[in-house]
mmCIF file of C-alpha atoms and ligand atoms in Angstrom:
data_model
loop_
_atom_site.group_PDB
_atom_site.id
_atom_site.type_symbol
_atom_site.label_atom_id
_atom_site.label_comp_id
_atom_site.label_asym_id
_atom_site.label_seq_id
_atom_site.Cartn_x
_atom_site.Cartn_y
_atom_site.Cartn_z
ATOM 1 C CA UNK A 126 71.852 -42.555 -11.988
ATOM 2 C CA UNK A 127 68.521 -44.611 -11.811
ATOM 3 C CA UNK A 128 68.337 -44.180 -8.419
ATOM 4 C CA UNK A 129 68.019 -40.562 -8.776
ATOM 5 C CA UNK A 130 65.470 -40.596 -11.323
ATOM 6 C CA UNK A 131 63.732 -42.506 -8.793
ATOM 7 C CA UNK A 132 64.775 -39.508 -6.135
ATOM 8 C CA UNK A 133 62.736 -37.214 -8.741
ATOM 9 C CA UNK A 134 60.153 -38.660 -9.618
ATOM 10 C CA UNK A 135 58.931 -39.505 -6.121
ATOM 11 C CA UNK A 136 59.458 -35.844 -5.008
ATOM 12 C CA UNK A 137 57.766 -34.743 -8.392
ATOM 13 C CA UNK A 138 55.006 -36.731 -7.644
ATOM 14 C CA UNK A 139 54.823 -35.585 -3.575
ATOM 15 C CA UNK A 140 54.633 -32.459 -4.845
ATOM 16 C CA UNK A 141 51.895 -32.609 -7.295
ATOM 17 C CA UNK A 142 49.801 -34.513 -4.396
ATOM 18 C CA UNK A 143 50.310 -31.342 -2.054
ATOM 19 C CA UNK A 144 47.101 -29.287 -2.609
ATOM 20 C CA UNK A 145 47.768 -26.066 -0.348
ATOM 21 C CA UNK A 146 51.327 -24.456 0.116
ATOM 22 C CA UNK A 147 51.480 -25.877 3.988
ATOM 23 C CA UNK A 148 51.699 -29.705 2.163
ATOM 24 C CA UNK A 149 54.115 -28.456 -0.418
ATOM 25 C CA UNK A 150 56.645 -27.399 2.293
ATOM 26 C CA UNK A 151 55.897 -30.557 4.216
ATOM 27 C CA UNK A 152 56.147 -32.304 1.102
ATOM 28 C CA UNK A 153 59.278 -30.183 0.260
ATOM 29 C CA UNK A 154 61.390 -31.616 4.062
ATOM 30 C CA UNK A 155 61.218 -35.004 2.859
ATOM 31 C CA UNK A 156 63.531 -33.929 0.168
ATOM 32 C CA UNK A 157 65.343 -30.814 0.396
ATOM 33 C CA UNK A 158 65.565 -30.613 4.584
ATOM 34 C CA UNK A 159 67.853 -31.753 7.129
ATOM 35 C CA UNK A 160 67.037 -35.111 6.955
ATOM 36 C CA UNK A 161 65.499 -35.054 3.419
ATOM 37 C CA UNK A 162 66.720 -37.731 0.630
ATOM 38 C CA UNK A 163 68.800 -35.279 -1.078
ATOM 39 C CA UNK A 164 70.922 -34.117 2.273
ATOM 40 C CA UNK A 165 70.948 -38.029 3.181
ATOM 41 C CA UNK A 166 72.817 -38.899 -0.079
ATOM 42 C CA UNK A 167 75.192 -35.840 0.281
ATOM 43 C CA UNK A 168 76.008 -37.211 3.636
ATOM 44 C CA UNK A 169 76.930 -40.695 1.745
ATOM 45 C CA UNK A 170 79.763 -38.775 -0.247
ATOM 46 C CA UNK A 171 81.980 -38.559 2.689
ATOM 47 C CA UNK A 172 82.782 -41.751 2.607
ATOM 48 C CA UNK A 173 83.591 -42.039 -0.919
ATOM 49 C CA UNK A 174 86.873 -41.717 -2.686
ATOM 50 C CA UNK A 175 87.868 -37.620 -5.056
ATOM 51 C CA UNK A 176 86.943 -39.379 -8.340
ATOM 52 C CA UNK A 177 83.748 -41.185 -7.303
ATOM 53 C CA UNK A 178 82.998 -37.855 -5.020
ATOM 54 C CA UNK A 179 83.159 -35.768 -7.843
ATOM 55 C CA UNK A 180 80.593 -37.698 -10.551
ATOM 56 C CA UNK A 181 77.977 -38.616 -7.811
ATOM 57 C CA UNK A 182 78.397 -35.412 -6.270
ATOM 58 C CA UNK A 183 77.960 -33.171 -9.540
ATOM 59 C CA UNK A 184 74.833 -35.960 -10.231
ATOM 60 C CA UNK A 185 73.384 -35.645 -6.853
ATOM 61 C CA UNK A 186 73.066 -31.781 -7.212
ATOM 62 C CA UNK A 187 71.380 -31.833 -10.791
ATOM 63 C CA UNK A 188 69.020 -34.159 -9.092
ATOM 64 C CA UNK A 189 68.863 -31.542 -6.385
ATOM 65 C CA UNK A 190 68.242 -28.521 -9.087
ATOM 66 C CA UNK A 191 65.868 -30.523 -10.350
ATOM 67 C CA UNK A 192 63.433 -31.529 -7.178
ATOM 68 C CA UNK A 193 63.846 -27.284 -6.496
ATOM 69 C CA UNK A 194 62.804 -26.560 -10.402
ATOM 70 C CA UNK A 195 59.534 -28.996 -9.471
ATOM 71 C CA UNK A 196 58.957 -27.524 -6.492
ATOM 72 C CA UNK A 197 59.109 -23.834 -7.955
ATOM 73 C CA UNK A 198 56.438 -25.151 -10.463
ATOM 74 C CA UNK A 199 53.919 -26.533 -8.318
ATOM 75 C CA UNK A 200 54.342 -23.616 -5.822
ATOM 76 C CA UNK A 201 53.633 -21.334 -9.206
ATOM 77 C CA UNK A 202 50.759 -23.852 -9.903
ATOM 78 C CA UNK A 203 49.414 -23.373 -6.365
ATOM 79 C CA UNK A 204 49.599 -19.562 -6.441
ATOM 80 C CA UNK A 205 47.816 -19.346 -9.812
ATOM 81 C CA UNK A 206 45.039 -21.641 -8.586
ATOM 82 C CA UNK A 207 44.821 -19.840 -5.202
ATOM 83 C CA UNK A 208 44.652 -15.956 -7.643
ATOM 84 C CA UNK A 209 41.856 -17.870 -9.981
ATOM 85 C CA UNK A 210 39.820 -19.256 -7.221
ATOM 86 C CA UNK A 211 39.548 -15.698 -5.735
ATOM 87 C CA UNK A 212 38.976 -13.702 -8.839
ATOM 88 C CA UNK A 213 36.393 -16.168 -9.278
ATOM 89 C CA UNK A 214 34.647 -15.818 -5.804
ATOM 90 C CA UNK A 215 34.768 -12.255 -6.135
ATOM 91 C CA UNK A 216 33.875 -12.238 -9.988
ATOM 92 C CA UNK A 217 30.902 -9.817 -11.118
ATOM 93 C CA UNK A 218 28.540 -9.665 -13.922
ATOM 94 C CA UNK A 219 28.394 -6.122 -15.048
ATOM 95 C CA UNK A 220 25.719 -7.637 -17.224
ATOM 96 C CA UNK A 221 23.160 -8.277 -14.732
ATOM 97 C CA UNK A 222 20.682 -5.884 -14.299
ATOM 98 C CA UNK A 223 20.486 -3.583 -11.669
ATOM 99 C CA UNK A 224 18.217 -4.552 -8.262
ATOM 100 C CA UNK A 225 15.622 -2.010 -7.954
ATOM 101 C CA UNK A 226 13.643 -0.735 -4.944
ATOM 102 C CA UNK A 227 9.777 -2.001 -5.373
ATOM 103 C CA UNK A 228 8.133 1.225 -6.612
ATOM 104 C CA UNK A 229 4.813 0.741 -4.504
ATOM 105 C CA UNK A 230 1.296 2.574 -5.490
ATOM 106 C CA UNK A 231 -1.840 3.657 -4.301
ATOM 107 C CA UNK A 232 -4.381 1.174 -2.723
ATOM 108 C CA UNK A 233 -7.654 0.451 -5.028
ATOM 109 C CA UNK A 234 -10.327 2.547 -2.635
ATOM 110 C CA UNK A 235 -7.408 5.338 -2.920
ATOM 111 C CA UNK A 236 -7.375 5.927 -6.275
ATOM 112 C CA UNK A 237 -11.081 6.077 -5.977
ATOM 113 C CA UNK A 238 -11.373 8.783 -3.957
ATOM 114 C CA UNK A 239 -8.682 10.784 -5.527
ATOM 115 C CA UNK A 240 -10.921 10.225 -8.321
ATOM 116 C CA UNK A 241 -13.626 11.471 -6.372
ATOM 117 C CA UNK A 242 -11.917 14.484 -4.928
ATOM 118 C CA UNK A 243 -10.610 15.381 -8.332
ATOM 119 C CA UNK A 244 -14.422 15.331 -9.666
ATOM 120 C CA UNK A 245 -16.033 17.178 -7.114
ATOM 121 C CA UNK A 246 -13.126 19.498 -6.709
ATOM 122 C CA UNK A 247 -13.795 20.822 -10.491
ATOM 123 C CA UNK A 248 -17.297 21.315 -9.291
ATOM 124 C CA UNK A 249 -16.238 23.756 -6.562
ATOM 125 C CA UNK A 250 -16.713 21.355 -3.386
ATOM 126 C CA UNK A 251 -14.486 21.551 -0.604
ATOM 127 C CA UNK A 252 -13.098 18.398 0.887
ATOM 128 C CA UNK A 253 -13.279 18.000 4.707
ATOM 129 C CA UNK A 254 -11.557 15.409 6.841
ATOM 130 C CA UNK A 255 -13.678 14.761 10.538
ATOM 131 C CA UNK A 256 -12.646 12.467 13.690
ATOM 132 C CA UNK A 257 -13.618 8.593 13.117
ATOM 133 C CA UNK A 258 -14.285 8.299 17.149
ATOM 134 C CA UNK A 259 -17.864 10.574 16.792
ATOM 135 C CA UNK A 260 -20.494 12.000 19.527
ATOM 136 C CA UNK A 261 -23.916 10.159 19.842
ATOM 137 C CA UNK A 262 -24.785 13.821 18.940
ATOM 138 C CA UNK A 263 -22.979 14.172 15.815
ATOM 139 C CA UNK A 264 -23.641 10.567 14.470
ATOM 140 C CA UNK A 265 -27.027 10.379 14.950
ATOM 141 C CA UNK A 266 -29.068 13.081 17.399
ATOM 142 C CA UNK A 267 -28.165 16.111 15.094
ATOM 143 C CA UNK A 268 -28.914 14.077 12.036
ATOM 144 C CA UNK A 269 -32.649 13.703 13.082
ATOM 145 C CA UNK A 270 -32.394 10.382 14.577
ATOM 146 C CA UNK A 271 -34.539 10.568 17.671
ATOM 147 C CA UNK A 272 -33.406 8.765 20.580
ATOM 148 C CA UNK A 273 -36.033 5.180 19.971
ATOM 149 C CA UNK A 274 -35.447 5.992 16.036
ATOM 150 C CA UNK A 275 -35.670 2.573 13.897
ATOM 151 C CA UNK A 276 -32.524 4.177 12.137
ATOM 152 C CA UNK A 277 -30.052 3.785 15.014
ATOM 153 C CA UNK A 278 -30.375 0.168 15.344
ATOM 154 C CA UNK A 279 -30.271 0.061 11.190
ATOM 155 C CA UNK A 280 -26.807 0.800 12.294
ATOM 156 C CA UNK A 281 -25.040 -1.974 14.272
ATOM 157 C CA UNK A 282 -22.711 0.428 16.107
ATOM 158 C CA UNK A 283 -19.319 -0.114 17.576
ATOM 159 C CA UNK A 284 -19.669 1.658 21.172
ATOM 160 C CA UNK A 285 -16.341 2.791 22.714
ATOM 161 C CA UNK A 286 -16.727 2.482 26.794
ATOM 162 C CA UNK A 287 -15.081 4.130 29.670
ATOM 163 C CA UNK A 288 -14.618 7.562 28.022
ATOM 164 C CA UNK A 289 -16.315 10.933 29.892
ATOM 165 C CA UNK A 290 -20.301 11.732 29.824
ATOM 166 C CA UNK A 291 -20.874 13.541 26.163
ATOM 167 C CA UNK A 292 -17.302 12.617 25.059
ATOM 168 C CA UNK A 293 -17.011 10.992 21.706
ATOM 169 C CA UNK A 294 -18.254 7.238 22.128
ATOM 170 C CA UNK A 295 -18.591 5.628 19.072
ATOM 171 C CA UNK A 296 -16.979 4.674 15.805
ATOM 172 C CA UNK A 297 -18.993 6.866 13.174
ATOM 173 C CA UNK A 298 -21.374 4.629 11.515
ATOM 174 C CA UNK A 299 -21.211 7.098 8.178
ATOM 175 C CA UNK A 300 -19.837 9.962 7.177
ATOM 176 C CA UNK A 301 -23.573 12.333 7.350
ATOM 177 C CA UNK A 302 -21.561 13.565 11.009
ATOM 178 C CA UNK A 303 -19.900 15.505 8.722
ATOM 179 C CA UNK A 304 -22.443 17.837 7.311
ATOM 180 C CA UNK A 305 -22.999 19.206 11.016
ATOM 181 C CA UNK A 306 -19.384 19.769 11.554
ATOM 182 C CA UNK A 307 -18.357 21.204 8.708
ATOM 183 C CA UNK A 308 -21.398 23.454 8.564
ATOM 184 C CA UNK A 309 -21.625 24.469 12.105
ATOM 185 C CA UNK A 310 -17.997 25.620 11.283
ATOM 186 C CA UNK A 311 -18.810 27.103 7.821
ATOM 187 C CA UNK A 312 -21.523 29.060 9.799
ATOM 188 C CA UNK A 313 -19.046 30.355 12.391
ATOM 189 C CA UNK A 314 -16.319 31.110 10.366
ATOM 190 C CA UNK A 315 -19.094 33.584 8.280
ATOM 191 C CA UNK A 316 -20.769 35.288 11.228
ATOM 192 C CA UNK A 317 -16.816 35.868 12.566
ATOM 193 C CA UNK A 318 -15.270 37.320 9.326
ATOM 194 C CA UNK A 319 -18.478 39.299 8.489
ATOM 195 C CA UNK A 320 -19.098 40.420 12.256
ATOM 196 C CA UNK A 321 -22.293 38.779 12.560
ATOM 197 C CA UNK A 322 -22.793 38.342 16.715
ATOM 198 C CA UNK A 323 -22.459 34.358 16.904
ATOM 199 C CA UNK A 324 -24.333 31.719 18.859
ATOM 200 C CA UNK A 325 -28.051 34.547 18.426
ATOM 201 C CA UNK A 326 -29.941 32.244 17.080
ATOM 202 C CA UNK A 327 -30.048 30.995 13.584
ATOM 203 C CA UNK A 328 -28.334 32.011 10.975
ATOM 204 C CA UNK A 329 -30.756 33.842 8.641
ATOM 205 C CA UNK A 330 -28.565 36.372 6.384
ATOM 206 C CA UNK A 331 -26.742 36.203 3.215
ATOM 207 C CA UNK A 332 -23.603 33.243 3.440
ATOM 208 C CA UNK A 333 -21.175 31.929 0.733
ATOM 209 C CA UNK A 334 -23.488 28.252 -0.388
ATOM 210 C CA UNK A 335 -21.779 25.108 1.680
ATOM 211 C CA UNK A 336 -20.436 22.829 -0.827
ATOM 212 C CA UNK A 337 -18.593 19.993 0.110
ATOM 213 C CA UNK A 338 -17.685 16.351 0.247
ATOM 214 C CA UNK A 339 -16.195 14.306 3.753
ATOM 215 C CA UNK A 340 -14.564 10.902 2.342
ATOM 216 C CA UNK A 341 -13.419 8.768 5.193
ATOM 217 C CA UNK A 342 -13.438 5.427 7.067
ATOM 218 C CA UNK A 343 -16.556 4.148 8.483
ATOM 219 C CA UNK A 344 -17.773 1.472 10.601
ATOM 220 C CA UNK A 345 -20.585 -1.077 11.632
ATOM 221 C CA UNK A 346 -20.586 -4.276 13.404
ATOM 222 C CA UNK A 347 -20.718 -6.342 9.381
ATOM 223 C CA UNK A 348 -18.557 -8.912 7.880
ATOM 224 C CA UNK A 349 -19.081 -11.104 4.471
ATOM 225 C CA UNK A 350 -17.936 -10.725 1.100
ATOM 226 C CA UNK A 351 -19.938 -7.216 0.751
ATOM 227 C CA UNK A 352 -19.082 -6.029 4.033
ATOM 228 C CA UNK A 353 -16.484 -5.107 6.319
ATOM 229 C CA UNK A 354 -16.591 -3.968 9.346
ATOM 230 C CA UNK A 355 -14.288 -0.885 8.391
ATOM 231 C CA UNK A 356 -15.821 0.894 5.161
ATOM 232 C CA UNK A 357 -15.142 4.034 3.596
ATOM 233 C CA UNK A 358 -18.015 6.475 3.087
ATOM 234 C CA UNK A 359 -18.204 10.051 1.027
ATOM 235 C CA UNK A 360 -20.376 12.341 1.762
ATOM 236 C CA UNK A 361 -21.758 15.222 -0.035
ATOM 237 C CA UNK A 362 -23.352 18.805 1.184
ATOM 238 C CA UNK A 363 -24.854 22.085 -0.883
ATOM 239 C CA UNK A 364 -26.455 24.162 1.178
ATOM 240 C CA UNK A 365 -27.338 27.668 0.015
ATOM 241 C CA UNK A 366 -30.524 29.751 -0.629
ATOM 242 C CA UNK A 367 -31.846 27.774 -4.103
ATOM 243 C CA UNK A 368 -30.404 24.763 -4.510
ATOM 244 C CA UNK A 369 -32.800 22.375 -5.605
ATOM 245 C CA UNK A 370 -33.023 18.303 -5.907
ATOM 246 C CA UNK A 371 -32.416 19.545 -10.051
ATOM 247 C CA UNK A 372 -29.280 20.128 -8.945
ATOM 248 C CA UNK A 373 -28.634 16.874 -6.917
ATOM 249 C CA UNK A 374 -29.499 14.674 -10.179
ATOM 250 C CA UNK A 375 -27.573 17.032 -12.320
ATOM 251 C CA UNK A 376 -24.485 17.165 -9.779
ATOM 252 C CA UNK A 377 -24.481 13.125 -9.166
ATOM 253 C CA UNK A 378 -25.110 12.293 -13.040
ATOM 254 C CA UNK A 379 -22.027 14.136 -14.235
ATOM 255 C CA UNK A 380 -20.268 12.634 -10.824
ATOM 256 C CA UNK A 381 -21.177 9.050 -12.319
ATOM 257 C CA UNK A 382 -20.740 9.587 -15.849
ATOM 258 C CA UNK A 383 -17.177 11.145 -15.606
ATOM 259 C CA UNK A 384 -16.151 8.836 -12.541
ATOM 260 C CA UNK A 385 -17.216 5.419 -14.867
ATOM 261 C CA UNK A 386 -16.174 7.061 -17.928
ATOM 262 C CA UNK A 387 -19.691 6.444 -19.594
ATOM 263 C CA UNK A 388 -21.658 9.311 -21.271
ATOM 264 C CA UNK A 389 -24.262 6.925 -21.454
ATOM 265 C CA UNK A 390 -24.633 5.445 -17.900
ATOM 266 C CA UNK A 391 -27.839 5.766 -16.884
ATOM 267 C CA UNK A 392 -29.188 7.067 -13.266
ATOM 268 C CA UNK A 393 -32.516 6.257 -11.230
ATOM 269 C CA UNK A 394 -33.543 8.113 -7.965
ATOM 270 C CA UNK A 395 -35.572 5.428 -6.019
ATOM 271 C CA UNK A 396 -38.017 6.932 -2.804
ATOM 272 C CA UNK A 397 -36.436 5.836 0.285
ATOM 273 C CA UNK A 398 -36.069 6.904 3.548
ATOM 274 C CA UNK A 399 -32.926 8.401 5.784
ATOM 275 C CA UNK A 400 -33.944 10.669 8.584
ATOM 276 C CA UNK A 401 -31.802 13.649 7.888
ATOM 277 C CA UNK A 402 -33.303 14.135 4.379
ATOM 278 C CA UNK A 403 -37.104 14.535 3.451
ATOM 279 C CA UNK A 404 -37.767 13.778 0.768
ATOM 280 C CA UNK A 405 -35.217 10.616 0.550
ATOM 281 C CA UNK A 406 -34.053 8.743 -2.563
ATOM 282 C CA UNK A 407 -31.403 6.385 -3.208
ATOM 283 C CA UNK A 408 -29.123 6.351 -6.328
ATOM 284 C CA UNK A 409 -28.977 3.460 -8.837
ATOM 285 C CA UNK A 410 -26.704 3.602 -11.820
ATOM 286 C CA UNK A 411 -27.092 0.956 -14.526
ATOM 287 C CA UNK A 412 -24.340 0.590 -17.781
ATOM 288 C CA UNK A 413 -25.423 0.308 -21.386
ATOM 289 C CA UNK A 414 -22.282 -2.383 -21.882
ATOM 290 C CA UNK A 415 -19.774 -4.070 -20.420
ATOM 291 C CA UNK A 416 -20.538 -7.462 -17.873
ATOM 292 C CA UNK A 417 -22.688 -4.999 -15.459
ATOM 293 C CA UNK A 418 -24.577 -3.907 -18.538
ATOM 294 C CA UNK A 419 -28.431 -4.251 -17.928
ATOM 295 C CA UNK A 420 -28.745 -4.134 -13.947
ATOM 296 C CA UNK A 421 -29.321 -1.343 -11.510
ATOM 297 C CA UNK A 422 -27.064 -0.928 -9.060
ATOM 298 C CA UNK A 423 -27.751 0.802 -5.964
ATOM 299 C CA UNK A 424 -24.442 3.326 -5.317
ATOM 300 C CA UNK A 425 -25.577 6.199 -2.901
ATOM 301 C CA UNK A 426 -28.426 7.599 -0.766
ATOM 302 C CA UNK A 427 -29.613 11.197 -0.798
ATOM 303 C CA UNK A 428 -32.156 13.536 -0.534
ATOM 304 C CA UNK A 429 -33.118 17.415 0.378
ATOM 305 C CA UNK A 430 -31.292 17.894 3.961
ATOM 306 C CA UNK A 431 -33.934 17.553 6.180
ATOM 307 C CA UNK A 432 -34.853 21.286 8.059
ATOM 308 C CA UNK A 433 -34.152 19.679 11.740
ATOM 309 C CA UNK A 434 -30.776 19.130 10.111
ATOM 310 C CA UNK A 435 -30.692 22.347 8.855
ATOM 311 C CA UNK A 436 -31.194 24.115 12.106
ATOM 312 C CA UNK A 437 -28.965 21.865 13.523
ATOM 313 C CA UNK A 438 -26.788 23.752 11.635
ATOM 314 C CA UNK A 439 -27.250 26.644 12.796
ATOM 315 C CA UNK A 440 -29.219 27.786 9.255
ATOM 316 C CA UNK A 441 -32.788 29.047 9.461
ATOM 317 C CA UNK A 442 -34.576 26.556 6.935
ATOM 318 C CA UNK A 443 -37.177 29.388 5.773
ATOM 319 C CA UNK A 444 -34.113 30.781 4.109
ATOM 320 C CA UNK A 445 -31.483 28.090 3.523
ATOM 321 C CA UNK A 446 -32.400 24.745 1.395
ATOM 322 C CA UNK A 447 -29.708 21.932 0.167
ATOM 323 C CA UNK A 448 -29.367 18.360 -0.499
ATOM 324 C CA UNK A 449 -27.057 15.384 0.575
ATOM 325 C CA UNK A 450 -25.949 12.469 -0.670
ATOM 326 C CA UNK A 451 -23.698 9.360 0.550
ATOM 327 C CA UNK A 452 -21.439 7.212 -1.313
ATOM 328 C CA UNK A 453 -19.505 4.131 -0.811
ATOM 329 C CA UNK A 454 -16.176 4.258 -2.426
ATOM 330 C CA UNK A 455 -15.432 0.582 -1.683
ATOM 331 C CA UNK A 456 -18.432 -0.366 -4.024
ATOM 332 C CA UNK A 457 -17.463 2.410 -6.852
ATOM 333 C CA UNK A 458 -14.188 0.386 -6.708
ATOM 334 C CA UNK A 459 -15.444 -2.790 -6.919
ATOM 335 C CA UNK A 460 -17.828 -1.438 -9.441
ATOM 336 C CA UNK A 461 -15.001 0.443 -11.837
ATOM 337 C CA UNK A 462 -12.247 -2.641 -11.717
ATOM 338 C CA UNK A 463 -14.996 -5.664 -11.566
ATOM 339 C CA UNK A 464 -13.987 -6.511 -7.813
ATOM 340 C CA UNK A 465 -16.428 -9.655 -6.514
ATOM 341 C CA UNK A 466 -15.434 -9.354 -3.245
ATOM 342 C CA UNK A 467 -14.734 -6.663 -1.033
ATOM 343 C CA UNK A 468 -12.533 -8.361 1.691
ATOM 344 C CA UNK A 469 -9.511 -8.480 -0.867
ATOM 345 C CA UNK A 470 -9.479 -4.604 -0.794
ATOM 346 C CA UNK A 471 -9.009 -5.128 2.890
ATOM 347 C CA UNK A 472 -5.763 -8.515 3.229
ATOM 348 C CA UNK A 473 -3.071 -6.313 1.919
ATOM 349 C CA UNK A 474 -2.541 -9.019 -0.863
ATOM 350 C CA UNK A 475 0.222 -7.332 -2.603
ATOM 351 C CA UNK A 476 -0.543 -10.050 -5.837
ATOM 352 C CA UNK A 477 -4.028 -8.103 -5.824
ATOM 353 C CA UNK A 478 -3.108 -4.686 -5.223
ATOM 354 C CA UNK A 479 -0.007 -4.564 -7.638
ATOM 355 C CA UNK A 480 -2.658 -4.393 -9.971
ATOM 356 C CA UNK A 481 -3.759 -1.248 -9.170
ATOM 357 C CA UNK A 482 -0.529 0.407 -9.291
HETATM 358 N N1 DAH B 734 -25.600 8.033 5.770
HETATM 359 C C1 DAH B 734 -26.346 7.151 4.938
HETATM 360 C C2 DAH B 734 -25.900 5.714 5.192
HETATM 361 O O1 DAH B 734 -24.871 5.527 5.721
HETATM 362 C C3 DAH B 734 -26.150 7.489 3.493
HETATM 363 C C4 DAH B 734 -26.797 8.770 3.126
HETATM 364 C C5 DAH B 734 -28.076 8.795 2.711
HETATM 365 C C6 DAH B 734 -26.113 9.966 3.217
HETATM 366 C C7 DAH B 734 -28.707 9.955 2.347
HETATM 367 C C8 DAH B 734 -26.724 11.157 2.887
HETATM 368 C C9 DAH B 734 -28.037 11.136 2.440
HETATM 369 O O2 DAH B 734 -26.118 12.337 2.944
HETATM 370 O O3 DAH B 734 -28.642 12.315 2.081
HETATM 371 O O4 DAH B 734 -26.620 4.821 4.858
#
């Protein structure tokens, strides 16, 4: 009878060492299989006499029920630990929240010239969108910038090379290209929908006034921490029969004061010079508080469009009178969110502009 026990126990404890069904059934042979302990001792019976045959026989197979009851167990054991590592592996936490797609928002200078669109706009000015890649012509010539003109090498101008004579060569060094264009067309479009015979001369009848503002990139051959060598500009044209510089400090006042949020920002028109307007002034703005509070700072230049620049329009300047202005939306930013250096607008530094958003 001890013997047996033995016969269990070692197959009881084979068993429990098999970690995966494969050991179990190799585990399972050295009992239960053709040469397993079990068959081995059945085999011994033959030569035993009916009595001794019977006991050792009925004893032998309790010991065998008993190595199959263990070996049903652990292959239960195995299943359940195979079902639990699974449901574990493929377990979910219907408590974590969900991933969601990054919602992204408007870059800095873009909210400030939807700003500045929105502003204008309620003013009645148009908004008008011109090539980057400008004519000598448009850039400079038609803005009253003679050919040995100081003003073009104020400019440090990226030439493109290799293109056809008169083509567009350069990367427009402001936005001002944009009052000929969009006037030349304003002109055209009139004389065509009123019948007026186009291209006699200049345009000296009665016209709808020109009011409108060009944002856009701009560029110059610049590069520290108040300069880049792509900028944005915004331009601004009225042109009609009696619109006076009154109406420039009246238009760009409420323009800053609504922009900045500040009924009591303050404005200065400084003389200056710009060849397309005569006379010239630039624009400083200074705030009664905040950490700008105190300073003038310079945010535009303008002045009454010069009467070359009218003609180049196509306008007779005995008759039509307006005024101009340019802005740099890069500085209103860095002005409106207390930006110190205008290169982070420009390294896509999703830390800095997540701000914005
Ligand atoms: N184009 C000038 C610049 O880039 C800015 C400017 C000055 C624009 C006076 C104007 C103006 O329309 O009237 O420096």
């Amino acid at each position: 009878m001890n013997e047996f026990n033995n016969v269990i126990d070692s197959a009881r404890a084979a068993f429990e060492r098999a970690s995966a069904p494969a050991e179990l059934e190799n585990a399972k042979a050295l009992f239960l299989g053709k040469s397993g302990r079990i068959t081995e001792l059945m085999k011994g019976l033959a030569t035993l006499g009916a009595q001794e045959k019977k006991s050792l026989g009925a004893a032998i197979n309790r010991a065998k029920q008993a190595i199959e009851m263990a070996l049903d167990e652990r292959r239960q054991a195995l299943a359940n630990a195979q079902m639990q590592m699974q449901l574990q592996s493929e377990a979910l936490d219907v408590t974590l929240p969900g991933r969601r797609r990054g919602q992204g928002g408007l870059h800095p200078v873009a909210l400030t010239l939807e700003r500045i669109e929105a502003i204008f706009g309620s003013m009645g000015f148009d908004v008008a969108q011109g090539p980057e890649i400008e004519t000598d012509w448009f850039n400079f010539t038609a803005l009253n910038t003679p050919e040995d003109h100081p003003a073009r090498s104020m400019h440090d101008t990226f030439y493109v090379e290799g293109g056809p004579q008169n083509a567009p060569n350069l990367l427009r060094t402001h936005t001002s290209p944009m009052q000929i264009r969009y006037a030349v067309q304003h002109v055209r479009q009139h004389r065509a929908t009123t019948g007026t015979a186009q291209g006699e001369g200049l345009f000296a009848g009665s016209m709808p006034e020109i009011r409108v503002i060009a944002p856009g990139r701009t560029y110059r051959v610049d590069s520290d921490a108040t300069h880049s060598p792509m900028f944005h500009q915004c331009e601004g044209l009225w042109v009609g029969e009696n619109v006076s510089f009154k109406d420039l400090k009246f238009v760009f006042t409420d323009f800053c004061r609504t922009f900045f949020e500040s009924d009591d920002l303050e404005l200065r028109f400084r003389p200056s010079f710009f060849p397309f307007t005569e006379p010239s002034a630039e624009i400083d703005i200074r705030f009664q508080d905040g950490p700008l509070a105190g300073r003038w700072l310079e945010v535009a230049g303008s002045g009454q469009v010069h009467p070359n620049v009218i003609r180049n329009m196509g306008l007779e300047p005995e008759r039509f009178i307006g005024f101009a202005f340019g802005m740099g939306p890069d500085r209103l930013t860095m002005l409106r969110y207390g930006v110190n250096d205008l290169r982070l607008f420009f390294d896509g530094d999703i830390r800095f502009l997540s701000q914005f958003s």
